[in-house]
Amino acid sequence: MATKIRLQRHGRKGYAFYSIVIADARAPRDGRFIEKIGTYNPNTNPATVDLNFDRALKWVMTGAQPTDTVRSILSREGIYMKKHLLGGVAKGAFGEAEAEAKFEAWKNNKQNGLNALKSKLEEAKKAVAKERLEAEKKVNEEKAKAVAEKKAAEEAAKAAAAAETPAAEEGAEAPAEEAQA
């Protein structure tokens, strides 16, 4: 029986979520499967993979053929690196302890790269937020200036109107006083 390692689709329309399964090659994509070995969520940045490493390695070593997408997922997770190192151990190129050390070094290097990517994304988010805040402050300052100018113009108009009103009243009172005298 030919086995495949493939993705089984779940989730709603426009927001796919996949299970990584071992299935008969003749079974449909979302049909029967032999074993579920993990999940894959491409909606996060970077994509989230939850994988049973030992079971995936066992199936790859026994000859299960992954689809292209699953092959890249397994490769990123280190399944094929581990298979390659175990092949070297079987041929006698190096010992199992050395293979394990090489795998751990590769895994640490990969994790450092992911951490650098995550920190870069966080810095980019912070920079965008800071930029938006500065733009908002600038807009608010311009609005405050416009409001201050408007208030100053209104105050000047009130002061001018107040200055004209007493002079007009004084001018009206003077002829009235002359008439009384």
mmCIF file of N, CA, C and O in Angstrom, residues 1 11 13 15 18 22 27 49 62 79 94 97 99 117 121 127 130 134 156 170-171 175:
data_model
loop_
_atom_site.group_PDB
_atom_site.id
_atom_site.type_symbol
_atom_site.label_atom_id
_atom_site.label_comp_id
_atom_site.label_asym_id
_atom_site.label_seq_id
_atom_site.Cartn_x
_atom_site.Cartn_y
_atom_site.Cartn_z
ATOM 1 N N MET A 1 0.850 -1.176 0.000
ATOM 2 C CA MET A 1 0.000 0.000 0.000
ATOM 3 C C MET A 1 0.897 1.242 0.000
ATOM 4 O O MET A 1 1.774 1.405 0.834
ATOM 5 N N GLY A 11 -11.171 24.429 8.608
ATOM 6 C CA GLY A 11 -11.320 25.874 8.704
ATOM 7 C C GLY A 11 -12.408 26.381 7.797
ATOM 8 O O GLY A 11 -12.998 25.639 7.017
ATOM 9 N N LYS A 13 -14.099 29.258 4.948
ATOM 10 C CA LYS A 13 -13.735 29.811 3.656
ATOM 11 C C LYS A 13 -12.852 31.040 3.847
ATOM 12 O O LYS A 13 -13.181 31.933 4.622
ATOM 13 N N TYR A 15 -10.042 31.136 5.320
ATOM 14 C CA TYR A 15 -9.195 31.014 6.507
ATOM 15 C C TYR A 15 -8.900 29.534 6.711
ATOM 16 O O TYR A 15 -9.421 28.903 7.617
ATOM 17 N N TYR A 18 -4.961 23.372 8.289
ATOM 18 C CA TYR A 18 -4.720 22.031 7.778
ATOM 19 C C TYR A 18 -4.230 21.077 8.855
ATOM 20 O O TYR A 18 -3.506 21.476 9.755
ATOM 21 N N ILE A 22 -1.228 11.021 7.509
ATOM 22 C CA ILE A 22 -0.717 9.914 6.715
ATOM 23 C C ILE A 22 -1.950 9.246 6.122
ATOM 24 O O ILE A 22 -2.872 8.874 6.869
ATOM 25 N N ALA A 27 -6.774 7.596 -1.372
ATOM 26 C CA ALA A 27 -7.833 8.256 -0.600
ATOM 27 C C ALA A 27 -7.948 9.724 -1.024
ATOM 28 O O ALA A 27 -6.959 10.344 -1.392
ATOM 29 N N VAL A 49 3.368 25.588 12.753
ATOM 30 C CA VAL A 49 3.367 24.146 12.521
ATOM 31 C C VAL A 49 3.504 23.441 13.863
ATOM 32 O O VAL A 49 4.415 23.729 14.632
ATOM 33 N N THR A 62 10.035 5.063 6.658
ATOM 34 C CA THR A 62 9.410 3.858 6.104
ATOM 35 C C THR A 62 8.959 4.045 4.666
ATOM 36 O O THR A 62 8.427 3.111 4.077
ATOM 37 N N ILE A 79 12.892 17.329 9.638
ATOM 38 C CA ILE A 79 12.699 15.885 9.458
ATOM 39 C C ILE A 79 13.714 15.341 8.449
ATOM 40 O O ILE A 79 14.359 14.313 8.695
ATOM 41 N N PHE A 94 29.732 8.765 10.619
ATOM 42 C CA PHE A 94 29.963 9.358 11.941
ATOM 43 C C PHE A 94 29.038 8.677 12.940
ATOM 44 O O PHE A 94 28.163 7.896 12.572
ATOM 45 N N ALA A 97 26.053 10.144 18.368
ATOM 46 C CA ALA A 97 26.208 11.332 19.215
ATOM 47 C C ALA A 97 26.591 12.546 18.364
ATOM 48 O O ALA A 97 26.080 13.652 18.574
ATOM 49 N N ALA A 99 25.921 12.912 15.182
ATOM 50 C CA ALA A 99 24.746 13.254 14.374
ATOM 51 C C ALA A 99 23.761 14.079 15.196
ATOM 52 O O ALA A 99 23.195 15.075 14.702
ATOM 53 N N LEU A 117 13.686 36.970 12.762
ATOM 54 C CA LEU A 117 12.569 37.357 11.907
ATOM 55 C C LEU A 117 11.431 37.937 12.741
ATOM 56 O O LEU A 117 10.866 38.985 12.406
ATOM 57 N N LEU A 121 9.975 41.778 12.654
ATOM 58 C CA LEU A 121 8.564 42.094 12.440
ATOM 59 C C LEU A 121 8.020 42.978 13.559
ATOM 60 O O LEU A 121 7.258 43.919 13.306
ATOM 61 N N ALA A 127 7.719 50.638 14.583
ATOM 62 C CA ALA A 127 8.080 51.786 13.762
ATOM 63 C C ALA A 127 6.841 52.356 13.076
ATOM 64 O O ALA A 127 6.660 53.581 13.024
ATOM 65 N N LYS A 130 4.778 54.149 15.701
ATOM 66 C CA LYS A 130 5.403 55.419 16.065
ATOM 67 C C LYS A 130 5.183 56.456 14.969
ATOM 68 O O LYS A 130 4.884 57.621 15.253
ATOM 69 N N GLU A 134 3.229 59.996 15.343
ATOM 70 C CA GLU A 134 3.820 61.287 14.981
ATOM 71 C C GLU A 134 2.933 62.026 13.978
ATOM 72 O O GLU A 134 2.724 63.240 14.096
ATOM 73 N N ALA A 156 -10.565 89.227 18.635
ATOM 74 C CA ALA A 156 -10.247 90.526 18.030
ATOM 75 C C ALA A 156 -11.524 91.198 17.517
ATOM 76 O O ALA A 156 -11.724 92.413 17.673
ATOM 77 N N GLU A 170 -21.201 107.100 23.392
ATOM 78 C CA GLU A 170 -20.747 108.397 23.883
ATOM 79 C C GLU A 170 -21.147 109.497 22.917
ATOM 80 O O GLU A 170 -21.577 110.573 23.305
ATOM 81 N N GLY A 171 -21.034 109.214 21.621
ATOM 82 C CA GLY A 171 -21.411 110.190 20.599
ATOM 83 C C GLY A 171 -22.908 110.468 20.644
ATOM 84 O O GLY A 171 -23.370 111.606 20.431
ATOM 85 N N PRO A 175 -24.951 114.800 22.181
ATOM 86 C CA PRO A 175 -26.004 115.696 21.693
ATOM 87 C C PRO A 175 -27.200 115.742 22.643
ATOM 88 O O PRO A 175 -27.890 116.765 22.780
#
